[in-house]
XYZ file of C-alpha atoms in Angstrom:
554
model
C 8.326 -13.039 13.170
C 8.806 -9.334 12.191
C 12.576 -9.268 12.175
C 14.416 -7.080 9.670
C 11.388 -5.055 8.741
C 13.469 -2.025 7.909
C 15.454 -3.886 5.172
C 14.735 -2.909 1.568
C 14.334 -5.850 -1.106
C 14.324 -4.756 -4.648
C 14.176 -6.467 -8.050
C 15.631 -4.413 -10.918
C 15.165 -5.136 -14.802
C 17.401 -3.264 -17.170
C 17.575 -3.172 -20.727
C 20.770 -2.392 -22.669
C 20.571 -0.550 -26.035
C 23.252 -2.035 -28.341
C 23.659 1.115 -30.305
C 24.166 3.574 -27.469
C 25.055 1.153 -24.600
C 22.672 3.161 -22.708
C 20.971 1.137 -19.836
C 17.349 2.040 -18.620
C 16.306 0.500 -15.361
C 12.951 -0.296 -13.749
C 11.899 -2.275 -10.810
C 9.843 -2.964 -7.831
C 10.595 -2.984 -4.059
C 9.356 -4.045 -0.684
C 8.299 -0.520 0.138
C 5.673 -0.688 -2.821
C 4.867 -4.231 -3.064
C 4.171 -7.038 -0.662
C 6.600 -9.977 -1.025
C 3.826 -12.511 -2.074
C 3.097 -10.144 -5.134
C 6.716 -10.182 -6.205
C 6.499 -13.082 -8.641
C 3.386 -11.787 -10.380
C 5.047 -8.090 -10.603
C 8.203 -9.715 -11.915
C 6.418 -11.719 -14.592
C 4.568 -8.382 -15.669
C 7.935 -6.616 -15.907
C 9.383 -9.429 -17.944
C 6.388 -9.497 -20.272
C 6.980 -5.873 -21.082
C 10.470 -7.099 -22.421
C 9.129 -9.595 -24.747
C 10.812 -9.324 -28.121
C 13.999 -8.125 -26.504
C 17.162 -10.105 -26.946
C 17.750 -11.921 -23.663
C 21.306 -10.859 -23.806
C 20.207 -7.234 -23.653
C 18.104 -7.854 -20.440
C 19.720 -7.443 -17.084
C 17.894 -8.714 -13.972
C 19.328 -8.096 -10.396
C 18.064 -8.566 -7.036
C 19.311 -6.122 -4.271
C 19.217 -6.282 -0.443
C 19.757 -2.896 1.305
C 20.518 -2.914 5.049
C 23.225 -2.898 7.601
C 25.930 -5.478 7.548
C 24.365 -7.856 9.980
C 21.146 -7.613 8.302
C 22.256 -8.383 4.762
C 24.447 -11.187 6.099
C 21.298 -12.848 7.466
C 19.590 -12.614 4.046
C 22.553 -13.924 2.121
C 23.077 -16.884 4.482
C 19.351 -17.629 4.038
C 19.648 -17.528 0.271
C 22.533 -19.766 0.247
C 20.842 -22.184 2.547
C 17.657 -22.362 0.244
C 19.671 -22.695 -2.911
C 21.874 -25.452 -1.516
C 18.656 -27.337 -0.421
C 17.374 -27.282 -4.031
C 20.617 -28.110 -5.513
C 21.326 -31.003 -3.216
C 17.778 -32.367 -3.665
C 18.146 -32.293 -7.467
C 21.541 -33.978 -7.191
C 20.313 -36.771 -4.891
C 17.029 -37.500 -6.794
C 16.956 -37.409 -10.608
C 13.123 -37.507 -10.456
C 12.913 -34.637 -7.993
C 10.272 -32.134 -9.198
C 12.108 -28.972 -8.144
C 9.747 -26.499 -9.596
C 6.766 -27.894 -7.538
C 8.893 -28.079 -4.577
C 9.766 -24.457 -4.884
C 6.187 -23.296 -5.594
C 4.984 -25.273 -2.368
C 7.829 -23.534 -0.288
C 6.830 -20.082 -1.798
C 3.210 -20.645 -1.013
C 4.228 -21.511 2.725
C 5.975 -18.182 3.174
C 2.985 -16.052 3.614
C 2.003 -18.045 6.835
C 5.586 -18.227 8.127
C 6.123 -14.484 7.754
C 9.840 -14.524 7.771
C 11.080 -11.794 5.749
C 14.588 -13.314 5.005
C 13.337 -16.674 4.123
C 10.554 -15.373 1.960
C 13.171 -13.408 -0.012
C 15.318 -16.456 -0.455
C 12.357 -18.479 -1.952
C 11.475 -15.535 -4.304
C 15.043 -15.474 -5.767
C 15.212 -19.294 -5.789
C 11.800 -19.426 -7.676
C 13.259 -17.122 -10.291
C 16.473 -18.842 -10.474
C 14.780 -22.263 -11.152
C 11.379 -21.770 -11.988
C 11.216 -19.734 -15.267
C 12.044 -20.476 -18.818
C 15.760 -21.109 -17.923
C 18.181 -21.752 -15.157
C 20.079 -18.861 -14.017
C 23.591 -18.593 -12.313
C 23.541 -16.012 -9.461
C 26.446 -13.452 -9.752
C 27.210 -11.695 -6.420
C 28.522 -8.089 -6.015
C 28.000 -5.370 -3.419
C 28.369 -1.654 -2.633
C 28.721 0.203 0.659
C 27.608 3.562 1.301
C 30.122 5.068 3.664
C 27.917 8.013 4.804
C 25.371 5.921 6.583
C 26.744 2.528 6.852
C 24.322 1.181 4.321
C 25.236 -2.008 2.645
C 23.885 -3.366 -0.589
C 24.188 -7.010 -1.540
C 23.384 -7.714 -5.138
C 22.523 -10.983 -7.024
C 22.573 -10.711 -10.656
C 20.837 -13.323 -12.761
C 23.552 -14.570 -15.312
C 22.605 -16.645 -18.430
C 25.703 -18.883 -17.809
C 28.649 -19.451 -15.423
C 30.995 -17.529 -17.870
C 28.474 -14.690 -18.206
C 30.537 -11.526 -18.634
C 27.819 -8.864 -17.981
C 28.462 -8.144 -14.267
C 29.806 -4.793 -15.033
C 26.685 -3.881 -16.933
C 24.717 -5.162 -13.899
C 26.726 -3.124 -11.535
C 25.998 -0.018 -13.773
C 22.246 -0.645 -13.714
C 22.206 -0.843 -9.898
C 24.343 2.414 -9.717
C 21.946 4.048 -12.071
C 19.042 3.048 -9.922
C 20.786 4.087 -6.654
C 21.642 7.535 -8.048
C 17.939 8.057 -8.822
C 16.586 6.658 -5.622
C 19.321 7.612 -3.052
C 18.829 4.766 -0.635
C 19.774 5.532 2.886
C 19.268 4.343 6.499
C 16.543 6.557 8.123
C 16.505 5.335 11.634
C 16.536 1.641 11.174
C 14.460 1.632 8.195
C 15.955 1.936 4.486
C 14.124 4.607 2.483
C 14.346 5.754 -1.083
C 13.284 8.883 -2.904
C 10.173 7.255 -4.462
C 9.065 6.119 -1.024
C 8.976 9.715 0.204
C 7.517 11.173 -3.014
C 4.712 8.598 -3.091
C 3.204 10.322 -0.069
C 2.558 13.311 -2.233
C 0.423 11.307 -4.521
C -3.115 12.558 -4.809
C -2.508 15.667 -2.630
C -3.334 19.244 -3.867
C -0.914 22.133 -3.937
C -2.395 24.555 -1.441
C 0.021 27.470 -2.103
C 3.586 28.742 -2.348
C 5.065 30.383 0.967
C 8.515 32.045 1.579
C 11.025 30.247 3.772
C 11.281 32.072 7.187
C 15.175 32.511 6.598
C 14.610 34.048 3.292
C 16.153 31.235 1.407
C 13.644 30.663 -1.300
C 10.069 29.300 -1.203
C 8.338 26.107 -0.483
C 5.185 24.410 -1.664
C 2.558 23.852 0.905
C 0.792 20.464 -0.159
C -2.507 18.960 1.294
C -1.931 17.512 4.623
C 0.551 20.260 5.642
C 3.356 18.749 3.655
C 6.236 21.076 3.051
C 8.255 20.654 -0.239
C 11.248 23.019 -0.409
C 12.044 24.647 -3.755
C 15.468 26.202 -3.271
C 18.107 24.710 -5.408
C 20.277 23.747 -2.506
C 17.422 22.162 -0.400
C 17.598 18.620 0.628
C 15.218 15.974 -0.858
C 11.731 15.821 0.299
C 11.494 13.733 3.560
C 7.942 14.185 4.583
C 8.745 17.569 6.218
C 5.546 19.245 7.746
C 4.541 22.851 8.123
C 4.731 24.132 11.669
C 4.571 27.087 13.982
C 8.069 28.238 12.734
C 6.730 28.577 9.280
C 3.328 30.266 9.735
C 3.780 31.689 13.280
C 0.629 29.751 14.547
C 0.162 26.196 15.652
C -0.669 23.901 12.639
C -2.872 20.726 12.823
C 0.562 18.869 12.654
C 1.926 20.679 15.667
C -1.304 19.730 17.628
C -1.102 16.132 16.415
C 2.549 15.708 17.475
C 1.598 16.884 21.023
C -1.524 14.697 21.172
C -0.102 11.498 19.547
C 3.690 11.599 20.414
C 4.486 8.966 22.964
C 7.463 11.083 24.258
C 5.404 12.915 26.858
C 3.905 9.719 28.629
C 6.342 7.075 27.697
C 9.442 9.170 27.587
C 10.637 7.699 24.247
C 11.650 10.105 21.564
C 11.654 8.343 18.256
C 14.004 9.474 15.624
C 13.192 10.180 12.730
C 9.824 11.130 13.887
C 8.560 11.370 10.254
C 8.993 7.588 9.929
C 7.320 6.981 13.344
C 4.430 9.114 12.494
C 3.882 7.274 9.138
C 3.829 3.859 11.032
C 1.570 5.308 13.710
C -0.977 6.660 11.119
C -1.304 3.119 9.662
C -1.487 1.616 13.209
C -4.379 4.086 13.977
C -6.199 2.946 10.729
C -6.071 -0.652 11.860
C -7.082 0.066 15.416
C -10.063 2.144 13.850
C -11.315 -0.484 11.469
C -10.883 -3.434 13.761
C -14.128 -4.635 15.401
C -12.814 -4.125 19.000
C -14.429 -1.818 21.589
C -11.294 -0.175 22.855
C -10.802 0.888 26.467
C -7.552 2.097 27.971
C -6.740 -1.286 29.507
C -6.995 -3.172 26.173
C -5.568 -0.485 23.996
C -2.433 -0.093 26.332
C -1.226 -3.614 25.664
C -1.469 -3.299 21.888
C 0.074 0.170 21.739
C 3.049 -0.869 23.963
C 3.423 -3.860 21.566
C 3.596 -1.288 18.741
C 6.066 0.816 20.317
C 8.440 -2.173 21.162
C 8.293 -2.942 17.481
C 9.275 0.523 16.403
C 12.141 0.629 18.790
C 13.528 -2.696 17.653
C 12.851 -2.581 13.991
C 12.236 0.858 12.592
C 13.488 3.795 14.549
C 16.249 5.064 16.610
C 15.181 6.447 19.996
C 16.209 8.321 23.086
C 14.687 7.827 26.497
C 13.687 11.050 28.204
C 11.628 11.987 31.524
C 7.943 11.745 31.203
C 5.704 14.679 31.836
C 2.077 13.299 31.502
C 0.263 10.204 32.942
C -0.345 7.389 30.546
C -4.123 7.541 31.406
C -4.334 10.969 30.112
C -2.475 10.026 26.856
C -4.810 6.974 26.207
C -7.849 8.947 26.821
C -6.840 11.591 24.237
C -5.557 9.032 21.804
C -8.641 6.864 21.890
C -10.783 9.941 21.320
C -8.789 10.439 18.179
C -9.364 6.783 17.295
C -13.177 7.239 17.750
C -13.149 10.257 15.616
C -11.446 8.353 12.746
C -13.752 5.365 13.306
C -16.804 7.657 12.951
C -15.381 9.241 9.880
C -14.903 5.920 8.215
C -18.440 5.092 8.992
C -19.387 8.396 7.027
C -20.988 10.009 10.059
C -21.805 13.458 8.963
C -20.438 15.366 12.036
C -17.080 13.587 12.085
C -14.152 15.419 10.694
C -10.785 13.916 9.987
C -7.801 15.429 8.159
C -7.598 14.182 4.451
C -3.864 13.935 4.951
C -4.256 10.893 7.181
C -6.231 9.192 4.489
C -3.471 9.828 2.019
C -0.761 8.684 4.147
C -2.540 5.293 4.848
C -3.167 4.872 1.139
C 0.458 5.560 0.146
C 1.863 3.341 3.021
C -0.576 0.489 2.815
C 2.330 -2.060 2.657
C 2.693 -1.504 6.515
C -0.641 -2.971 7.131
C 0.604 -6.536 6.773
C 3.072 -5.872 9.580
C 0.457 -4.204 11.687
C -1.899 -7.090 11.246
C 0.858 -9.525 12.171
C 1.802 -7.493 15.294
C -1.878 -7.341 16.546
C -2.501 -11.143 15.962
C -0.989 -11.921 19.255
C -4.041 -10.473 20.876
C -6.808 -10.183 18.191
C -6.118 -12.858 15.793
C -9.889 -13.902 15.582
C -10.975 -10.216 14.867
C -8.159 -9.782 12.073
C -9.184 -13.169 10.454
C -12.807 -12.087 10.533
C -12.195 -8.765 9.048
C -10.539 -10.274 6.110
C -13.021 -12.995 5.585
C -15.377 -12.985 2.763
C -18.898 -14.263 2.606
C -19.599 -17.411 0.812
C -20.961 -17.128 -2.856
C -23.995 -18.992 -4.396
C -24.704 -18.026 -8.021
C -28.548 -18.670 -7.628
C -28.879 -16.396 -4.576
C -27.109 -13.555 -6.441
C -29.187 -14.088 -9.554
C -32.245 -14.245 -7.290
C -31.355 -10.656 -5.978
C -31.008 -9.382 -9.551
C -34.370 -10.874 -10.509
C -36.088 -9.429 -7.326
C -34.832 -6.002 -8.037
C -37.244 -5.870 -11.015
C -40.374 -6.369 -8.942
C -42.367 -4.418 -6.229
C -42.423 -0.688 -5.462
C -39.750 1.772 -6.552
C -38.523 1.813 -2.987
C -38.522 -2.068 -2.691
C -36.583 -2.451 -5.859
C -34.015 0.092 -4.666
C -33.564 -1.772 -1.484
C -32.999 -5.076 -3.301
C -30.616 -3.406 -5.825
C -28.620 -2.083 -2.828
C -28.596 -5.632 -1.511
C -27.187 -6.966 -4.714
C -24.379 -4.195 -4.594
C -23.686 -5.256 -1.063
C -23.538 -8.963 -1.982
C -20.893 -8.188 -4.368
C -18.761 -5.983 -2.102
C -19.084 -8.540 0.826
C -17.387 -11.211 -1.346
C -14.381 -9.109 -2.321
C -11.400 -9.877 0.036
C -10.189 -6.843 1.542
C -13.376 -4.711 1.419
C -15.597 -4.268 4.598
C -18.909 -2.574 4.481
C -18.838 0.062 7.059
C -22.217 1.820 6.930
C -25.544 2.012 5.098
C -27.829 4.680 4.329
C -25.618 7.653 5.442
C -26.188 11.388 5.410
C -23.311 13.465 3.929
C -23.771 17.183 3.506
C -27.522 16.845 3.331
C -27.236 13.955 0.752
C -27.564 10.158 1.232
C -24.877 7.663 0.597
C -26.235 4.141 0.117
C -23.209 2.260 1.280
C -19.541 2.811 2.416
C -16.568 0.402 2.589
C -13.288 0.516 4.191
C -10.272 -1.009 2.590
C -8.572 -3.512 4.849
C -6.752 -5.359 2.064
C -3.071 -5.940 1.749
C -3.323 -6.123 -2.076
C -1.728 -3.389 -4.124
C -4.293 -3.525 -6.817
C -7.170 -2.935 -4.326
C -5.410 0.172 -2.690
C -5.924 1.997 -5.980
C -9.433 2.534 -4.801
C -8.357 4.318 -1.632
C -9.007 3.750 2.104
C -12.785 4.893 2.131
C -14.935 3.774 -0.968
C -18.440 5.376 -1.304
C -21.329 3.275 -2.998
C -24.304 4.817 -4.736
C -27.157 2.630 -6.031
C -29.445 3.712 -8.854
C -32.160 1.062 -9.721
C -33.814 3.387 -12.342
C -35.488 2.339 -15.611
C -33.433 5.129 -17.375
C -29.797 5.868 -17.424
C -28.301 7.959 -14.452
C -27.698 11.524 -15.656
C -25.027 14.185 -15.223
C -26.661 15.565 -12.105
C -25.950 12.195 -10.298
C -22.306 12.336 -11.155
C -22.160 15.903 -10.206
C -23.552 15.100 -6.880
C -21.277 12.108 -6.292
C -18.351 14.513 -7.116
C -19.455 16.983 -4.489
C -19.720 14.157 -1.911
C -16.315 12.780 -2.689
C -14.853 16.313 -2.178
C -16.601 16.707 1.089
C -15.387 13.458 2.355
C -11.818 13.576 0.791
C -12.363 10.177 -0.935
C -11.105 9.331 -4.577
C -13.498 6.481 -5.660
C -17.252 5.940 -5.669
C -18.808 2.868 -6.960
C -22.107 3.748 -8.938
C -24.243 0.691 -9.253
C -26.595 1.857 -11.929
C -28.970 -0.665 -13.574
C -28.958 0.994 -17.062
C -25.527 2.676 -16.905
C -25.176 6.518 -17.433
C -25.938 8.891 -20.198
C -23.272 10.215 -22.679
C -23.218 13.572 -20.744
C -22.721 11.786 -17.584
C -19.811 9.730 -19.109
C -18.115 13.046 -20.070
C -18.467 14.221 -16.369
C -17.028 11.023 -15.086
C -14.024 11.590 -17.284
C -13.727 15.209 -15.984
C -13.741 13.926 -12.534
C -11.092 11.311 -13.307
C -8.878 13.997 -14.580
C -8.979 15.612 -11.318
C -8.206 12.448 -9.447
C -11.691 11.528 -8.419
C -13.106 8.243 -9.902
C -16.706 7.029 -10.390
C -16.898 3.498 -11.413
C -20.225 2.508 -13.062
C -21.343 -1.003 -12.602
C -24.525 -2.080 -14.543
C -26.938 -4.834 -14.301
C -25.458 -6.415 -17.478
C -21.999 -6.366 -15.866
C -23.314 -8.256 -12.711
C -24.985 -10.881 -15.012
C -21.523 -11.667 -16.309
C -20.564 -12.985 -12.769
C -20.316 -16.704 -12.565
C -18.219 -17.222 -9.429
C -17.007 -15.167 -6.498
C -13.576 -14.133 -7.967
C -15.327 -12.418 -10.819
C -16.548 -9.686 -8.423
C -12.883 -8.553 -7.743
C -12.279 -8.977 -11.572
C -15.065 -6.759 -12.393
C -14.068 -4.168 -10.029
C -10.483 -3.960 -11.119
C -11.502 -3.941 -14.769
C -13.709 -1.024 -14.341
C -10.870 0.679 -12.647
C -8.351 -0.016 -15.391
C -10.751 1.142 -18.084
C -11.302 4.481 -16.585
C -7.584 4.832 -15.874
C -6.759 3.951 -19.454
C -9.195 6.783 -20.687
C -7.372 9.365 -18.720
C -3.647 8.010 -18.859
C -2.578 10.026 -21.911
C -5.141 12.787 -21.845
C -3.500 16.152 -22.498
C -5.967 17.748 -20.199
C -4.031 16.391 -17.314
C -1.296 18.940 -18.187
C -3.613 21.951 -17.959
């Protein structure tokens, strides 16, 4: 089910300038986007190329892995392509596009990586505005035995653009530097994405005197010396500051080397996966005890050994019971934090890692379905929608005392959030730094678009007869800073004042987003899907306002 997880699948689209012969390359890959979202993302990239001469557009699929892995994928692609070709030849009325769409829809349940990739490529080959001829070529990186199998989409069988396609892949590879890291293929943007949203804490000298490094939120260490290797999730430690850092302590507490005798290499990859595993364990509605946790943790370790990391077996020095006791204490602390318990303290770096590695969630869910399929299904289930019930809540929010109207308005907000797939209300009426938060949600989605909102989303409700003023926004900003979150949903019946809008913009420029949803916004909702569309529209509107703001530079 989870075979070849470490393989990297990419789609590249390149534009060739006739005058300069220069090639610019963009693309998506399986470290930033789930396979089920590939067709949509490809369509978006192609839409940006509208108006360009088709002969100046290059499209290439690439599969990065070891030779045995890439062979499995290429064999699967040939098998699927032959199935479609033979069906077309044997039946002149065969609706191949409907057939491919059906097969593509089935892949999410089958969860076979290589087969899913084969149907994505086949969908593109047959399903768009023209039929393409696949042109195969490959590269081998001798330094780490990484093989790259490429399939360029030719316009015709005699297409002579293969050399340009090869150049496009080489440009992308030079920029991204793909390499095997353990059993997982990584690229530069994968590592650098983990720095997204993190503050620079300071600049410190290297202990060996060879230049300086940036200390980034979460204990990340970014070397500045010209001869330094590329950033690979290096963490600050006792060798850098002569005292034990939080990272040093976490390695001792959470590393299975001491109780299982498994030394995972590289540990940076293992740590990323384990952070996401901890997040799923924390948000899953299961009362964990050592006995129930042990079986899922050992399942996770087997997955890491077989698919992601190299490992060495070493003697153990701790009893497993002691490890589980400490590990579950960490999980409970994270669970309390995700419920916005005031006394719970968790490193913001953990949040950022989960947000930047959300694509791992799908694999962890699949792994845990062996024992907790019902709980995972329930966590991702949305409540039914009835327009009359929702409109009834909006109407009821206009009657009664101020306290009663506030409670009903809060229920209207909860009604919306409980019908967005991937959001789970985790707490109500919570105290944060002597201030109250009406609702909080955790993100359990596998959708890239929803993860723009972060892992923990705060919700504030104001059923006032007047617009919320700037003091409300400043209070929200303070709470987000305290909790380390990036998004708060403000359900304000009348909206916000002009001064409050300016403050929202100022917060957005610092990476803290307040999305304001009014009663008029909610009155536009006619079906369940409109809730998700409304939320994402609010995000995009605020993001567009700040995208080109020069204040981002200073």
